[in-house]
Coordinates of C-alpha atoms and ligand atoms in Angstrom, one line a residue:
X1 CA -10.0 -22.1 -11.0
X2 CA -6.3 -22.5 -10.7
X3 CA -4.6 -23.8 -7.6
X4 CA -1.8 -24.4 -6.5
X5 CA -0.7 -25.9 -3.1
X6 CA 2.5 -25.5 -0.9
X7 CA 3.1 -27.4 1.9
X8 CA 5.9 -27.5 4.7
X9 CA 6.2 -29.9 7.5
X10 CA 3.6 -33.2 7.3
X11 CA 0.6 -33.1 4.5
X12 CA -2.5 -34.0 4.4
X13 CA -3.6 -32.4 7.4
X14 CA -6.5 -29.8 8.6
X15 CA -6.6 -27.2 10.2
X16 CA -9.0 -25.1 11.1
X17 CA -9.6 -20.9 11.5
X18 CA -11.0 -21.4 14.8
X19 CA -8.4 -23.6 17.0
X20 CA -6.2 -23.2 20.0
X21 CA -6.6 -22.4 23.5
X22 CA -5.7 -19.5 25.2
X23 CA -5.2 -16.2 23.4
X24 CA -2.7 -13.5 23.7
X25 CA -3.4 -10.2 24.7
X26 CA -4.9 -8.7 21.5
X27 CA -3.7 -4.9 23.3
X28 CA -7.3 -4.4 24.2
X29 CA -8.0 -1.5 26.3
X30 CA -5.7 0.9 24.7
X31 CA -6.1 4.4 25.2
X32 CA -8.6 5.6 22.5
X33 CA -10.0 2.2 21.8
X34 CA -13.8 2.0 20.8
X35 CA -16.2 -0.3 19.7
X36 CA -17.0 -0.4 16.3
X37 CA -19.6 -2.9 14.4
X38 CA -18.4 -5.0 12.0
X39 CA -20.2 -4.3 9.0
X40 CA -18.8 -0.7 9.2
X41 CA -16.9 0.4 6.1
X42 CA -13.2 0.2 6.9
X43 CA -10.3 1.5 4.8
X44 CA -7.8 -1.2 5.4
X45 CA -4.6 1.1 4.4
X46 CA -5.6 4.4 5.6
X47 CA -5.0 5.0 9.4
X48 CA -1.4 3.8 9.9
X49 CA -0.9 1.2 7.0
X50 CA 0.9 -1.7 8.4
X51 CA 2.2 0.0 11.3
X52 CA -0.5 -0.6 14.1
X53 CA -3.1 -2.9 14.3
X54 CA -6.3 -1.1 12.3
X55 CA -8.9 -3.5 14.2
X56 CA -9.0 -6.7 15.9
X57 CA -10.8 -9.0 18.1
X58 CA -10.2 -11.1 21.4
X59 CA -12.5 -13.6 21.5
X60 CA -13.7 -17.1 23.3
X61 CA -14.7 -19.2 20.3
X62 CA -17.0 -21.5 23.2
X63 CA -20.5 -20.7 22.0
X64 CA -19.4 -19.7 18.3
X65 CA -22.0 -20.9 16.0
X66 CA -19.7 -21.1 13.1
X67 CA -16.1 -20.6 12.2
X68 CA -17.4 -18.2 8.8
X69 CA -16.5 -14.7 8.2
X70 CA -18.0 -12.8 5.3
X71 CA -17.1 -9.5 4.1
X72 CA -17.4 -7.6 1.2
X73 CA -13.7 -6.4 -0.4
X74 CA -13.0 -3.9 -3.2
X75 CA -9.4 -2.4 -3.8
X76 CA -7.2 -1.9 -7.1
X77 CA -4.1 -2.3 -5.4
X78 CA -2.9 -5.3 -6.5
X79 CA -1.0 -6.6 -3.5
X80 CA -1.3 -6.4 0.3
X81 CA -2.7 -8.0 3.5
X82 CA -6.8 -8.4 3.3
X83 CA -7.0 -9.6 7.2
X84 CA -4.9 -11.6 9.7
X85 CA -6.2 -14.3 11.8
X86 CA -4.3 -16.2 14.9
X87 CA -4.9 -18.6 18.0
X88 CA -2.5 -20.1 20.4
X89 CA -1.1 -17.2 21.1
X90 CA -0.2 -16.0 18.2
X91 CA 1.6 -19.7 17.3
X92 CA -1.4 -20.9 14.8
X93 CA -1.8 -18.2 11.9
X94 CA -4.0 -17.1 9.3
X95 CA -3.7 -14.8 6.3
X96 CA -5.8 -13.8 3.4
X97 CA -3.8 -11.4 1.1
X98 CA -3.7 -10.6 -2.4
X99 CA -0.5 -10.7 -4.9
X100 CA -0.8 -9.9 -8.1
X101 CA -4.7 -9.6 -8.1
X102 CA -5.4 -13.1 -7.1
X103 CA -6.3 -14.3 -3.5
X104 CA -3.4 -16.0 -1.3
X105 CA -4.1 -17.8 1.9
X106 CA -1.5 -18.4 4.2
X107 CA -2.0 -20.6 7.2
X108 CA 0.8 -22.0 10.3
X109 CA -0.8 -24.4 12.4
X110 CA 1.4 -26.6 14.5
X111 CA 4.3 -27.4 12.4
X112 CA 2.9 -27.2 9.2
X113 CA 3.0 -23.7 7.0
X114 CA 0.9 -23.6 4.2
X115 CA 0.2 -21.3 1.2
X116 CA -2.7 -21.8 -1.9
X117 CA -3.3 -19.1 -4.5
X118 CA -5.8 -18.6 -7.2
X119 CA -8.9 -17.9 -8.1
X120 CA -9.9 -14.4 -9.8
X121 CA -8.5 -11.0 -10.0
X122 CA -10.1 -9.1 -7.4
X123 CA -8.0 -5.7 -8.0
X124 CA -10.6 -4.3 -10.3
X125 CA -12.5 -1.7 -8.1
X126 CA -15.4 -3.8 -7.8
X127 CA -17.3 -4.7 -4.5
X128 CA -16.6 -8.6 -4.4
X129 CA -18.0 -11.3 -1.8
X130 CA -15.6 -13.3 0.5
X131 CA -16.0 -15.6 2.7
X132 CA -13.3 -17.7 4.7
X133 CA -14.7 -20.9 6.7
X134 CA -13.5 -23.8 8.0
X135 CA -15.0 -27.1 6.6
X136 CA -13.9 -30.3 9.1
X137 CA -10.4 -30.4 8.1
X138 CA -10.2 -27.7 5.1
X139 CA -10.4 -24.0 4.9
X140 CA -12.5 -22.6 2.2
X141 CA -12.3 -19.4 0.3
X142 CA -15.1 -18.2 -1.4
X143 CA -15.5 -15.3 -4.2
X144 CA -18.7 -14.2 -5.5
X145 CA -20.3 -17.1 -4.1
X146 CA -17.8 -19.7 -5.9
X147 CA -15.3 -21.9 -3.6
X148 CA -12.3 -19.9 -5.1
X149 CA -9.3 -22.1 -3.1
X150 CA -9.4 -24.9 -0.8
X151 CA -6.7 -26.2 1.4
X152 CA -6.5 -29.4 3.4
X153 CA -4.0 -29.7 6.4
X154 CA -3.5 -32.7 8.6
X155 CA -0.5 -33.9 10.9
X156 CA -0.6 -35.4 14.2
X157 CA 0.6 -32.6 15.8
X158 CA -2.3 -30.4 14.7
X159 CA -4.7 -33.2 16.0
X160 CA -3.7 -32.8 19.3
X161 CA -5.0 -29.0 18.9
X162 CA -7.8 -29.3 17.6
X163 CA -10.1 -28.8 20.4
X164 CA -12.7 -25.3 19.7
X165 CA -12.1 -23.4 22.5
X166 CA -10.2 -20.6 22.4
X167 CA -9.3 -16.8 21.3
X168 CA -9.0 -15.7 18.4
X169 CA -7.5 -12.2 17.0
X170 CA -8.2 -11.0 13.5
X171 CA -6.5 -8.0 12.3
X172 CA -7.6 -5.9 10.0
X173 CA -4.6 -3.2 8.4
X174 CA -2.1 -5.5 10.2
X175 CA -0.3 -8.7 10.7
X176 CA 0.3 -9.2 14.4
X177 CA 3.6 -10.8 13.8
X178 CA 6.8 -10.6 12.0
X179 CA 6.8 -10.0 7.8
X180 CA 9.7 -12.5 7.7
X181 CA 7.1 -15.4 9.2
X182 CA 5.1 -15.4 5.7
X183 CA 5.8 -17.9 3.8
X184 CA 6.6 -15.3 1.1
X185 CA 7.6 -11.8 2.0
X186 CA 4.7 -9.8 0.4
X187 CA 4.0 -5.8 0.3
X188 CA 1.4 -6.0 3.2
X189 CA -0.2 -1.8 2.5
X190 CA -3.2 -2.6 1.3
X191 CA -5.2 0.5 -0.5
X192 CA -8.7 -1.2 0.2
X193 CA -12.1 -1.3 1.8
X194 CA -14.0 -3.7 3.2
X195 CA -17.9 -3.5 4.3
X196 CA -21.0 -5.6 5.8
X197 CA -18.5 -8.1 7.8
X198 CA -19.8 -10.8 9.7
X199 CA -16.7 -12.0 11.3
X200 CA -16.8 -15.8 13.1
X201 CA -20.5 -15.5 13.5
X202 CA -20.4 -13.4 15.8
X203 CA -22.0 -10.1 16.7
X204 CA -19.3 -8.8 19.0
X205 CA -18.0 -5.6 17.5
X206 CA -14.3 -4.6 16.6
X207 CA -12.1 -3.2 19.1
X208 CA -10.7 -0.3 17.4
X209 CA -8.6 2.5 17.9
X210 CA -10.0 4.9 15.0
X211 CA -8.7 8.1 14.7
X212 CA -11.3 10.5 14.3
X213 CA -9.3 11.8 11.2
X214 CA -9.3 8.2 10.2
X215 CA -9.4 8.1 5.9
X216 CA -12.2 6.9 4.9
X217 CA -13.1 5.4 1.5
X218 CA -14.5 6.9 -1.3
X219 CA -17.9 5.8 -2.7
X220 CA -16.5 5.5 -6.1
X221 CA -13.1 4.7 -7.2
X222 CA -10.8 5.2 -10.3
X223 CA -7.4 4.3 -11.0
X224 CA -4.9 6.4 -9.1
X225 CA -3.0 8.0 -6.3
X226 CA -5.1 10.3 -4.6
X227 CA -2.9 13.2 -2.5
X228 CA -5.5 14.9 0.1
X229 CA -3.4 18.0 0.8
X230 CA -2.3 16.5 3.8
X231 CA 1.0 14.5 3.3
X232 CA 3.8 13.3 0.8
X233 CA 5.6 10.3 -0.4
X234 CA 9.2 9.7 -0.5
X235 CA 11.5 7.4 -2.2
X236 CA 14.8 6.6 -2.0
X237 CA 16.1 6.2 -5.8
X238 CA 18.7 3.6 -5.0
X239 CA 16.2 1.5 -3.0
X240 CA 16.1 -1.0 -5.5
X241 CA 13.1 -2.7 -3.9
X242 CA 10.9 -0.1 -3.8
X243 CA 12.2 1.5 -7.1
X244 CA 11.9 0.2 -11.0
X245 CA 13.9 0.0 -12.4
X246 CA 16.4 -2.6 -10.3
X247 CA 19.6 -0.4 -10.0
X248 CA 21.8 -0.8 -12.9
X249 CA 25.4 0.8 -13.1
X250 CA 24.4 4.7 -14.5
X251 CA 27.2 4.0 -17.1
X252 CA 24.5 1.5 -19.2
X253 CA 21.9 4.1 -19.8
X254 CA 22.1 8.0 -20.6
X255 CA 19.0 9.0 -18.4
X256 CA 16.5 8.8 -16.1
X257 CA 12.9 9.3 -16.6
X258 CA 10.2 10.4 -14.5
X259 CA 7.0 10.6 -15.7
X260 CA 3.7 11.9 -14.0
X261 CA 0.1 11.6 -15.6
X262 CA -3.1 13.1 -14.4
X263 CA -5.4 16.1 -14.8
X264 CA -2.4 18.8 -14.2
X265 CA -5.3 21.6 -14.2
X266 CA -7.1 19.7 -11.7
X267 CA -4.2 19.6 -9.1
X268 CA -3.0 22.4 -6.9
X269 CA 0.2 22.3 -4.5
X270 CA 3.3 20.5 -5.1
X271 CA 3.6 17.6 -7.4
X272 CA 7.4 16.7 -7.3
X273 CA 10.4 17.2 -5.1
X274 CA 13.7 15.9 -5.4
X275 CA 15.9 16.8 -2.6
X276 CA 19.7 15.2 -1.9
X277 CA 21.0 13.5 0.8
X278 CA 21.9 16.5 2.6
X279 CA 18.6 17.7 1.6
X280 CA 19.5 20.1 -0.9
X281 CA 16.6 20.3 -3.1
X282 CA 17.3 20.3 -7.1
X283 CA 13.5 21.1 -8.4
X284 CA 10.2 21.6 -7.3
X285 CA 7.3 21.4 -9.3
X286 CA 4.3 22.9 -8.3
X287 CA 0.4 23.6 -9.7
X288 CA -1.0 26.8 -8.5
X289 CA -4.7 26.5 -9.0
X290 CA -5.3 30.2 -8.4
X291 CA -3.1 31.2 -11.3
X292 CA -3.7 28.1 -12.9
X293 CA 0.2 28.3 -13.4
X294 CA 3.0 25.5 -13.5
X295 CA 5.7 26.6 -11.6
X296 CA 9.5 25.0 -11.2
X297 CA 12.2 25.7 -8.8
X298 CA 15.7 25.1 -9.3
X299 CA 18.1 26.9 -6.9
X300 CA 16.8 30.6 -6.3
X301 CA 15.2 30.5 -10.4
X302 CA 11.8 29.9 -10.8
X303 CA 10.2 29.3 -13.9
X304 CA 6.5 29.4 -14.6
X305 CA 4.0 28.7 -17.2
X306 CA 0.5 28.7 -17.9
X307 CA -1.1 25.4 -17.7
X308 CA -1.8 23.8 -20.5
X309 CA -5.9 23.1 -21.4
X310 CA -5.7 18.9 -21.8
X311 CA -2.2 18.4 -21.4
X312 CA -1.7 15.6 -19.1
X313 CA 1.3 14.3 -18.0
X314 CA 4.7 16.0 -17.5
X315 CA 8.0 14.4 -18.2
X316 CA 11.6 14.7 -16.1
X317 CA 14.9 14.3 -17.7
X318 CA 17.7 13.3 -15.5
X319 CA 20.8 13.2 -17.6
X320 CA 24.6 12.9 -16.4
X321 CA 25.1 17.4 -16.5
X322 CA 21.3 18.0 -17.5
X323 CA 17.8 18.6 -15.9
X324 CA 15.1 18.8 -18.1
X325 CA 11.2 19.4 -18.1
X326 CA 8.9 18.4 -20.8
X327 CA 5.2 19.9 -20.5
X328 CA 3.2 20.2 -23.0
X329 CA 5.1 21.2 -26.1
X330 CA 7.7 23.1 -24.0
X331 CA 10.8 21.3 -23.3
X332 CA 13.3 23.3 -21.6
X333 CA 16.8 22.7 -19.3
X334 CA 15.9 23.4 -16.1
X335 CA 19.8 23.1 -14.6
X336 CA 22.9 22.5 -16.3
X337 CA 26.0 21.7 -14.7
X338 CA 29.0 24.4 -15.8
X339 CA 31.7 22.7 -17.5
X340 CA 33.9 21.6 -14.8
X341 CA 31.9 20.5 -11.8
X342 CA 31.8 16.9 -11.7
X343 CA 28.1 16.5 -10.8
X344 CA 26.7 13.5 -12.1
X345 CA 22.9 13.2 -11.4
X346 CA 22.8 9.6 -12.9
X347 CA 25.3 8.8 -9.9
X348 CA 24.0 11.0 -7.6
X349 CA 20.2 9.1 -8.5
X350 CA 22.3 5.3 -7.7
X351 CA 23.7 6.8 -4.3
X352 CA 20.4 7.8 -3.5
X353 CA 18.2 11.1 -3.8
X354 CA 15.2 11.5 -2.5
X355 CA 12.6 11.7 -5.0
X356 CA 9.1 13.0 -3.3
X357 CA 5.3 13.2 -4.4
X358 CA 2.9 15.4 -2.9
X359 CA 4.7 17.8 -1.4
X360 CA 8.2 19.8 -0.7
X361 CA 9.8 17.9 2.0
X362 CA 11.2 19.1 5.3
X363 CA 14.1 19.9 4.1
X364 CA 16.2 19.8 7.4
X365 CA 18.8 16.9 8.3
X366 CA 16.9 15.5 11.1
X367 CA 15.5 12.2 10.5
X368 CA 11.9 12.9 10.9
X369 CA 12.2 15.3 7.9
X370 CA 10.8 13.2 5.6
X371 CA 7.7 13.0 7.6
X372 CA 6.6 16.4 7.4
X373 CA 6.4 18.8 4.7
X374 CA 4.9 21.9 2.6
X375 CA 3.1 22.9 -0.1
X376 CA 0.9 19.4 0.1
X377 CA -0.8 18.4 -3.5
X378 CA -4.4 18.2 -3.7
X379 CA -4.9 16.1 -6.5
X380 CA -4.9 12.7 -8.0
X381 CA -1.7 11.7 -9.8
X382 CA -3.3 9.1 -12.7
X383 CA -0.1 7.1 -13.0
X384 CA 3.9 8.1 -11.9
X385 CA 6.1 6.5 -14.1
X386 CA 10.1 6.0 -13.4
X387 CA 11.8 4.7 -16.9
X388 CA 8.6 3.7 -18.0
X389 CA 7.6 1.6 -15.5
X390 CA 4.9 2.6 -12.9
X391 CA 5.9 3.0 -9.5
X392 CA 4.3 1.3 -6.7
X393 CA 3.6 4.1 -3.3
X394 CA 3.2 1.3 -1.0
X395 CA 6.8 0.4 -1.8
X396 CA 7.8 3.8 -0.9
X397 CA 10.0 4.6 1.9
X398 CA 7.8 6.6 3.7
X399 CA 4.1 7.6 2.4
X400 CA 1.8 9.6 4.7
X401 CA -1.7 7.5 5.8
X402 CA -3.7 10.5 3.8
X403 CA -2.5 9.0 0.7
X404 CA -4.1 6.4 -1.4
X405 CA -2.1 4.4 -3.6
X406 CA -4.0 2.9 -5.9
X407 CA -7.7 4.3 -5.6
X408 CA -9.0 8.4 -6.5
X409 CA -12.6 9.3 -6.1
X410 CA -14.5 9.3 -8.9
X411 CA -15.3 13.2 -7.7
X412 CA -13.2 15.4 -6.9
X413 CA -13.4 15.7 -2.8
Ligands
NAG501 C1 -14.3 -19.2 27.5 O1 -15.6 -19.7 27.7 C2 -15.6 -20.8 28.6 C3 -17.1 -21.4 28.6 O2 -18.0 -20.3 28.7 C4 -15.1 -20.5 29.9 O3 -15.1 -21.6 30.8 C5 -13.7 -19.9 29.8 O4 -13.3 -19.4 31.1 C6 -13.7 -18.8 28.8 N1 -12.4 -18.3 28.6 C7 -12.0 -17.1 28.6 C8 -10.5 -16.8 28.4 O5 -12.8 -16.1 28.7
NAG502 C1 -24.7 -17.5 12.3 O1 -25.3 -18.3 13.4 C2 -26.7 -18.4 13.3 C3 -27.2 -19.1 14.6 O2 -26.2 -19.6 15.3 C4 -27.1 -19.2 12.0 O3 -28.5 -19.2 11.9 C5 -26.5 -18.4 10.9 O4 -26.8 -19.1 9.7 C6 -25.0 -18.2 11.0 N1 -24.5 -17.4 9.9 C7 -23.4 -17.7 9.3 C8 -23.1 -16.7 8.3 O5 -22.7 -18.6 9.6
NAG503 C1 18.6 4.5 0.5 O1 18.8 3.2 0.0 C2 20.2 2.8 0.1 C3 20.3 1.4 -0.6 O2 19.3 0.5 -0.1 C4 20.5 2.7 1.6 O3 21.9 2.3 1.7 C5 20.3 4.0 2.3 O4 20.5 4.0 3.6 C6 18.9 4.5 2.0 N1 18.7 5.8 2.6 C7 17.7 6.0 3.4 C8 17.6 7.4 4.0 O5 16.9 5.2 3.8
NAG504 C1 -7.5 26.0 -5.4 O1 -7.5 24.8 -4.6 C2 -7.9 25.0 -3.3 C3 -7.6 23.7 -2.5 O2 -8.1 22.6 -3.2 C4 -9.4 25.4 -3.3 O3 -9.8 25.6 -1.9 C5 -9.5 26.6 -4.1 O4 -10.9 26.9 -4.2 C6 -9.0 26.4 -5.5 N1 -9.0 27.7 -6.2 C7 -9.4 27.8 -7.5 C8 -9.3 29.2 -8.0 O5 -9.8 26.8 -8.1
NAG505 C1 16.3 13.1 -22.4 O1 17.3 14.1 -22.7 C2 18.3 13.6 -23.6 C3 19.4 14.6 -23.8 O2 19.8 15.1 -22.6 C4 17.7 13.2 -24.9 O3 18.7 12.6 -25.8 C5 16.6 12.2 -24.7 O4 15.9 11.9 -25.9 C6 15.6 12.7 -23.7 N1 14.6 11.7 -23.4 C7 13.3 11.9 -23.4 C8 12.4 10.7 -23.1 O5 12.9 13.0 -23.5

């Protein structure tokens, strides 16, 4: 078990996940709101990612039997927010994320802000038991059954607090408070499910505002990004955040390299999009299952070709004058500058294009373009690489709830 403790403010002290006094408004009785029981499967990314609160509870921790929740957790996303916790108002904090596989806890109480990680991998597409409980003055995190990380807090001013009365909110899909709070700054869309919760002990259910189009989770999982025919992702290529590679002046290399890897035969709609700032669009790539055809658009030329029996992945080559495809064993230009026109893709991709999967988007220049779309991909993309390295569509800067970014069914839907 590896551990490793970081402490601000005094040390030593404990704290514990039920605490404080009076809670804040948790936003109860919003329109829509229903109850829902805890041990319902919930997809933690799905609704409205980290955008709205997916699920949480208000409630008065007198009569609690125990400060335990237990859950059931399986994802292969390696990073994101697994539930939120707070008291006091929202001023004494709890969260249990992952980053990087492994389990972080992250806890404010008083002035102390705390953070412990370690344990095992969890992103492996297996159910897994958790359990967070408070001990006395430590908070426990279980695995499987096996105390995974432990953390000890203690000050004087978390003593004075330390009464068990109170609210408590826990939020799942959402931290009820500012990113720039964590100790950290972590991706917080988690691509996950979570089942058979028992959350404080108590048998109060959720107070959730599920949409009745809500995504649910698939019974089995594989590695993946799973497009439902519904919505698209966008980047922004000089987003170096959300991006790999980190931007690096377009002199140093010749190209740029976008790779996509799945069952091309199995997909059907549109795969790829690159559009310009003014929303000109440079090439569309699209899978018609009926013709079981690959089709690219540049300008008013379309090119098509049969799919290829077991050829999975399809390359893009953005060179200074040159657009190429590589499917298969064809490997053609796809747009080529005329001598004389100082179009430079490798500059225009470091001012920032707008590189989409899933879909042809809007196309107009109103901001909420992005948002909506055409031509929506039913498929699951196995792996979308940029320059080799695999892109992450919860860093994205905009991806619709309907996609999952690290989980396909096993099945076809
Ligand atoms: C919490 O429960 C206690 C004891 O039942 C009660 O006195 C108090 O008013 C309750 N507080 C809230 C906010 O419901
Ligand atoms: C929940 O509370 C009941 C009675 O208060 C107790 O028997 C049970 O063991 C508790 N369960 C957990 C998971 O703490
Ligand atoms: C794209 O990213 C660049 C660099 O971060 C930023 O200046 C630009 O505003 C972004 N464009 C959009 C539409 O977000
Ligand atoms: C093409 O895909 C659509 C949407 O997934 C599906 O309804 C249709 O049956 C498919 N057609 C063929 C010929 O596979
Ligand atoms: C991309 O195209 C350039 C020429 O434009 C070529 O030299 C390079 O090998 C190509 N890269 C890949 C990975 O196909």
């Amino acid at each position: 078990m590896a551990l490793k403790v970081a402490l601000l403010g005094c040390v030593g002290v404990v704290w514990l996940l039920r605490l404080g006094v009076q809670g804040a408004d948790a936003g109860d009785g919003r329109k829509g709101m229903e109850p829902v029981p805890g041990e319902r499967l919930i997809h933690l990314g799905g609704r409205c990612g980290s955008l709205c609160p997916l699920i949480h509870t208000n409630v008065n921790l007198t009569g609690a039997g125990s400060a335990r929740s237990i859950f059931e957790f399986r994802t292969l996303d390696p990073e994101g927010l697994v539930f939120y916790g707070d008291t006091q108002g929202g001023a004494d904090w709890f969260v249990l994320v992952l980053r990087g596989g492994v389990p972080e806890m992250q806890i404010k109480k008083a002035d102390i802000l705390s953070m412990v990680s370690g344990g095992p991998r969890l992103n492996d597409g297996k159910w897994h038991q958790l359990e967070v409980r408070s001990e006395g003055k430590i908070v426990v995190l279980e695995v499987d059954q096996q105390v995974a990380l432990m953390v000890g807090l203690d000050s004087p001013m978390t003593r004075v607090q330390g009464d068990m009365t109170g609210q408590i909110r826990i939020s799942l899909g959402m931290m009820l408070r500012q990113e720039k709070e964590l100790f950290e700054p972590l991706v917080l869309a988690m691509d996950g499910c979570i089942r058979r919760g028992v959350w404080l002990n108590l048998s109060d259910p959720w107070v959730a505002d599920l949409d009745p189009n809500a995504y649910s989770c698939f019974p089995d999982i594989q590695p993946g990004s799973y497009f439902s025919g519904e919505g698209l992702v966008v980047f922004n290529t000089s987003d170096s955040l959300s991006l790999p590679p980190p931007p690096f002046p377009s002199q140093s290399r010749d190209n740029i390299i976008v790779e996509l890897e799945g069952h091309v035969e199995d997909w059907t709609g549109s795969f790829l999009n690159i559009q310009t700032q003014n929303h000109e669009s440079l090439i569309i790539a699209t899978v018609r299952n009926q013709t079981k055809q690959l089709e690219i658009n540049v300008d008013t030329l379309t090119h098509i070709m049969p799919l290829v029996p077991g050829e999975n992945s399809l390359t893009l080559n953005l060179s200074r004058h040159q657009i190429k495809v590589h499917y298969g064993t064809t490997d053609f230009t796809i747009k080529q500058t005329p001598p004389g026109d100082p179009r430079d893709w490798l500059a225009e991709w470091d001012k920032g294009l707008f590189l989409a999967f899933g879909g042809v988007m809007g196309g107009s220049l109103h901001s909420g373009s992005l948002h909506s779309g055409s031509d929506y991909l039913h498929g699951c993309i196995g792996k979308i690489k940029v320059q080799n390295q695999e892109v992450d569509l919860d860093r994205a800067l905009y991806k619709h709830a309907s996609v999952t970014s690290h989980s396909c069914p096993v099945s076809p839907l």
